[in-house]
Structures are given as C-alpha cells and as structure tokens.
mmCIF file of C-alpha atoms in Angstrom:
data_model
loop_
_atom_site.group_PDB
_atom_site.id
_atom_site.type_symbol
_atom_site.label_atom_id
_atom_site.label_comp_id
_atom_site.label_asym_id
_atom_site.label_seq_id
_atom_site.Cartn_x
_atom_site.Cartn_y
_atom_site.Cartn_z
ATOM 1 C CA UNK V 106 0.885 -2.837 67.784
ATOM 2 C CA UNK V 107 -1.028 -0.303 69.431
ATOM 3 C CA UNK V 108 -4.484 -0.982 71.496
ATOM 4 C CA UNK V 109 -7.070 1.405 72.766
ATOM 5 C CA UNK V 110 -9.570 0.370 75.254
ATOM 6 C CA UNK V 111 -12.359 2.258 76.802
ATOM 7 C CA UNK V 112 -14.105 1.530 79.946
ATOM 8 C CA UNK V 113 -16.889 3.602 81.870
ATOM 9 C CA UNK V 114 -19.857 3.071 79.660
ATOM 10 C CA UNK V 115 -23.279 1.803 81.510
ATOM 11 C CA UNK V 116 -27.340 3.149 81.956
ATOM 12 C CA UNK V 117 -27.849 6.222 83.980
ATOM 13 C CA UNK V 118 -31.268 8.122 84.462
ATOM 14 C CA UNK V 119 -31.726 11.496 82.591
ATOM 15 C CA UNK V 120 -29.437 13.585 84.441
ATOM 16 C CA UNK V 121 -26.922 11.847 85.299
ATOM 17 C CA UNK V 122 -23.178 11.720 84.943
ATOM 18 C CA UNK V 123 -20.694 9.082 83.329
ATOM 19 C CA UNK V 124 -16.969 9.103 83.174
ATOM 20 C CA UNK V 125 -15.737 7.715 80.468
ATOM 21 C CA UNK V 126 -11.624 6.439 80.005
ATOM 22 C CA UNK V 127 -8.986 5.281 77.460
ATOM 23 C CA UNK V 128 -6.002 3.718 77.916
ATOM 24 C CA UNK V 129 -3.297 3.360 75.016
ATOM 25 C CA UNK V 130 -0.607 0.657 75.328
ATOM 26 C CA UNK V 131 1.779 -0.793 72.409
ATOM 27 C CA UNK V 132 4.219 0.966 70.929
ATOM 28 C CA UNK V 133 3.977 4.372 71.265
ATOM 29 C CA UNK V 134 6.623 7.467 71.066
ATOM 30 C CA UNK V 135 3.481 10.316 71.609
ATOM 31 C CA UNK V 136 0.493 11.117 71.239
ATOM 32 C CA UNK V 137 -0.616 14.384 69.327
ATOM 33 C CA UNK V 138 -4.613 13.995 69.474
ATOM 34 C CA UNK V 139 -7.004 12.521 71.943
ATOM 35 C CA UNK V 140 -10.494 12.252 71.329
ATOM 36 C CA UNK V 141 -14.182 10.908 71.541
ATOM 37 C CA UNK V 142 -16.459 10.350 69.025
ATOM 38 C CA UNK V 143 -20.524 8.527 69.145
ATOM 39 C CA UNK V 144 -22.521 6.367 66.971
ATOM 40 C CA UNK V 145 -26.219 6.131 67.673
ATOM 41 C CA UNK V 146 -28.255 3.265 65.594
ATOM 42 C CA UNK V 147 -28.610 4.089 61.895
ATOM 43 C CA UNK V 148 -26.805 7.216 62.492
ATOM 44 C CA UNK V 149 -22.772 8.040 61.633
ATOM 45 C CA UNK V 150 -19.614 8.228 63.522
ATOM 46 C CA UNK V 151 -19.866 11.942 64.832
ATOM 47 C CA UNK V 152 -16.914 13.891 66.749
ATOM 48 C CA UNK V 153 -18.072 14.867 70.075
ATOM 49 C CA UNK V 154 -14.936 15.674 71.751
ATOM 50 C CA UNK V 155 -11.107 16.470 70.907
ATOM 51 C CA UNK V 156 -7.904 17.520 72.764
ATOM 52 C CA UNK V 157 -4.549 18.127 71.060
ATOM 53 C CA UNK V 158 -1.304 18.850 73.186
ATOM 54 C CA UNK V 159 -1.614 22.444 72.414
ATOM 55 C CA UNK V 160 -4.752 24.550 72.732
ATOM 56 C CA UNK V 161 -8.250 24.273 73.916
ATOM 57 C CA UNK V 162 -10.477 21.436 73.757
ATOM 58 C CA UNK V 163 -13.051 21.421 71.019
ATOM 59 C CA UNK V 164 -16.787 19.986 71.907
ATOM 60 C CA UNK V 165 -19.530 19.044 69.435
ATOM 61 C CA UNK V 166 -22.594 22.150 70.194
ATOM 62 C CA UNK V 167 -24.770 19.533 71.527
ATOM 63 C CA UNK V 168 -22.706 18.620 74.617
ATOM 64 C CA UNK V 169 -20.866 21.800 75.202
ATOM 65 C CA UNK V 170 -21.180 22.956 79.004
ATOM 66 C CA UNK V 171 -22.340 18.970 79.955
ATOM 67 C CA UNK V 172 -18.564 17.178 78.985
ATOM 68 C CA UNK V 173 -15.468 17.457 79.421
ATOM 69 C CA UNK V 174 -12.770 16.104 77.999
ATOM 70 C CA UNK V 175 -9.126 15.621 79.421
ATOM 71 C CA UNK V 176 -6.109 13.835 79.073
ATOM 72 C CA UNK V 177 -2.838 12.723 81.010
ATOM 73 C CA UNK V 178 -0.325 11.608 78.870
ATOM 74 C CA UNK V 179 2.268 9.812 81.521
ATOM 75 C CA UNK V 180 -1.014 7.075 81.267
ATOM 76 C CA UNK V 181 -1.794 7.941 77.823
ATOM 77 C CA UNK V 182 -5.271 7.875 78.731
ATOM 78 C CA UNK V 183 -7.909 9.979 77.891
ATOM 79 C CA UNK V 184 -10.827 10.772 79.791
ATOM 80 C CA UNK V 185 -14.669 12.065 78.833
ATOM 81 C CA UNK V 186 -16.551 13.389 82.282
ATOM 82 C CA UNK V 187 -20.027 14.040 81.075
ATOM 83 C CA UNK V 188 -22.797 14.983 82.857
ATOM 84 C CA UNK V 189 -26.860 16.702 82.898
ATOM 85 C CA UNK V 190 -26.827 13.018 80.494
ATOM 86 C CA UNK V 191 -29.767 13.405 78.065
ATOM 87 C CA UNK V 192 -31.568 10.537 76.177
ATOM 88 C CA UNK V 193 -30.144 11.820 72.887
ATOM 89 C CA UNK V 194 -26.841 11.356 74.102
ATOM 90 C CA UNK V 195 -27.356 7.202 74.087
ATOM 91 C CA UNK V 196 -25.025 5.810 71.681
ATOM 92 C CA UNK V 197 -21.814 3.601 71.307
ATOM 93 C CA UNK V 198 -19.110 5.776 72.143
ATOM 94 C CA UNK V 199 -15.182 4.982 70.914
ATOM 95 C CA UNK V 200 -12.349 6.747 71.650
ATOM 96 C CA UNK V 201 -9.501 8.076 68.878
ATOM 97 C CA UNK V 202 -5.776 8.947 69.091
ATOM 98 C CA UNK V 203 -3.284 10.369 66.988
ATOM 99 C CA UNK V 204 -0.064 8.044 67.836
ATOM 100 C CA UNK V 205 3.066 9.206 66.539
ATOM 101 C CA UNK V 206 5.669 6.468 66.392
ATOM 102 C CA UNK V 207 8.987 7.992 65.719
ATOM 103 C CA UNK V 208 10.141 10.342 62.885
ATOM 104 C CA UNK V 209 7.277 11.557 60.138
ATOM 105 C CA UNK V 210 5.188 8.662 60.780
ATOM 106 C CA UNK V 211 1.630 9.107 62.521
ATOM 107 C CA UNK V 212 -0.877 7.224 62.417
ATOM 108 C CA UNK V 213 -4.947 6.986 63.781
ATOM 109 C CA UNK V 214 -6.480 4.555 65.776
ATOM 110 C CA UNK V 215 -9.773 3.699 66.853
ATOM 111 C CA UNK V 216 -10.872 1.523 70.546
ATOM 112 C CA UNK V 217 -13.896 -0.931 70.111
ATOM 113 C CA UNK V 218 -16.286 1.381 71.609
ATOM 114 C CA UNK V 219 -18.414 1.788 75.060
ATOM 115 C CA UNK V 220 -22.176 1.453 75.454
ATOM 116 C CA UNK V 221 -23.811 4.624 77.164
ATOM 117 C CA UNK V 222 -27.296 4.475 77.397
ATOM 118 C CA UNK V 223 -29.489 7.195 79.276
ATOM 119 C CA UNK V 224 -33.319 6.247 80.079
ATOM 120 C CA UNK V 225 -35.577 6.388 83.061
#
C-alpha cells in the first residue's frame, strides 16, 4: 500500500518562505504526476502546483513567481519552495501523486496534509 507524507508546514510572518516535502513509500513502479494542492476553512481543495515527468510545471495565478515546485524521483519526493508568503496563502496544504504500479494500472493518492499558516 502506498503512503504519502508531507512535512515542512509551520507559522511564518508575511514574507516569509516555507519549504514544503513529500515522500512516497509502498509499492511503487513510477510516478507520472507530482503535485500540491490547499484547503483554506470553508473553502475547497484547489490545485496550486503540478509537475509531470515531461514538461513544465503548472502554478495556480495566485502563487506564480512566489513557489516552486520540484521533484526527484530516486526519493520519490516532491518538494514546494514557496516564498514572499502572504496571509491568503494560510491553509492545509496536501500533497498528490499519480503512482503507476505496473502495466495499465494508475492510480491517485492523497498525504494527510500540512498546516501553513502566515500572520504577524
């Protein structure tokens, strides 16, 4: 069974900058899509980041030019480096793969999520 788990979350000032990771483990053949996605309170599940194997990264419009998102796939871990953190950018934020275990089968999974919060 596979397991994501995301680490990095914390309070920073306005400003600031956060790295966010996760790891996969379990049993995994590859991994075709990496990415981050934020809830704030009484608000959905939106997409802020995504990186596939092939291409360029795609970034919500509200945090393009502050994040970036990477990925090294010997630790199948993906990584969000965000910085110039904003207030609006406090939420619970829970990182997605695409695992692909063998043959046609590929399936999503979701980690439990990380707390960022940004206030003075």
């Amino acid at each position: 069974q596979v397991q994501l788990v995301e680490s990095g979350g914390g309070l920073v000032q306005p400003g600031g900058s956060l790295r966010l990771s996760c790891v996969a483990s379990g049993s995994i053949f590859s991994i075709e899509a990496m990415g981050w996605y934020r809830q704030a309170p009484g608000k959905q599940r939106d997409l802020v980041a995504v990186i596939l194997n092939v291409g360029s990264p795609n970034y919500a419009d509200s945090v393009k030019g502050r994040f970036t998102i990477s990925r090294d796939n010997a630790k199948k871990t993906v990584y969000l480096q965000m910085n110039s953190l904003k207030p609006e950018d406090t939420a619970v934020y829970y990182c997605n793969m695409n695992i692909h275990h063998g043959g046609t089968y590929y399936r999503f999974y979701w980690g439990q999520g990380t707390q960022v919060t940004v206030s003075s």
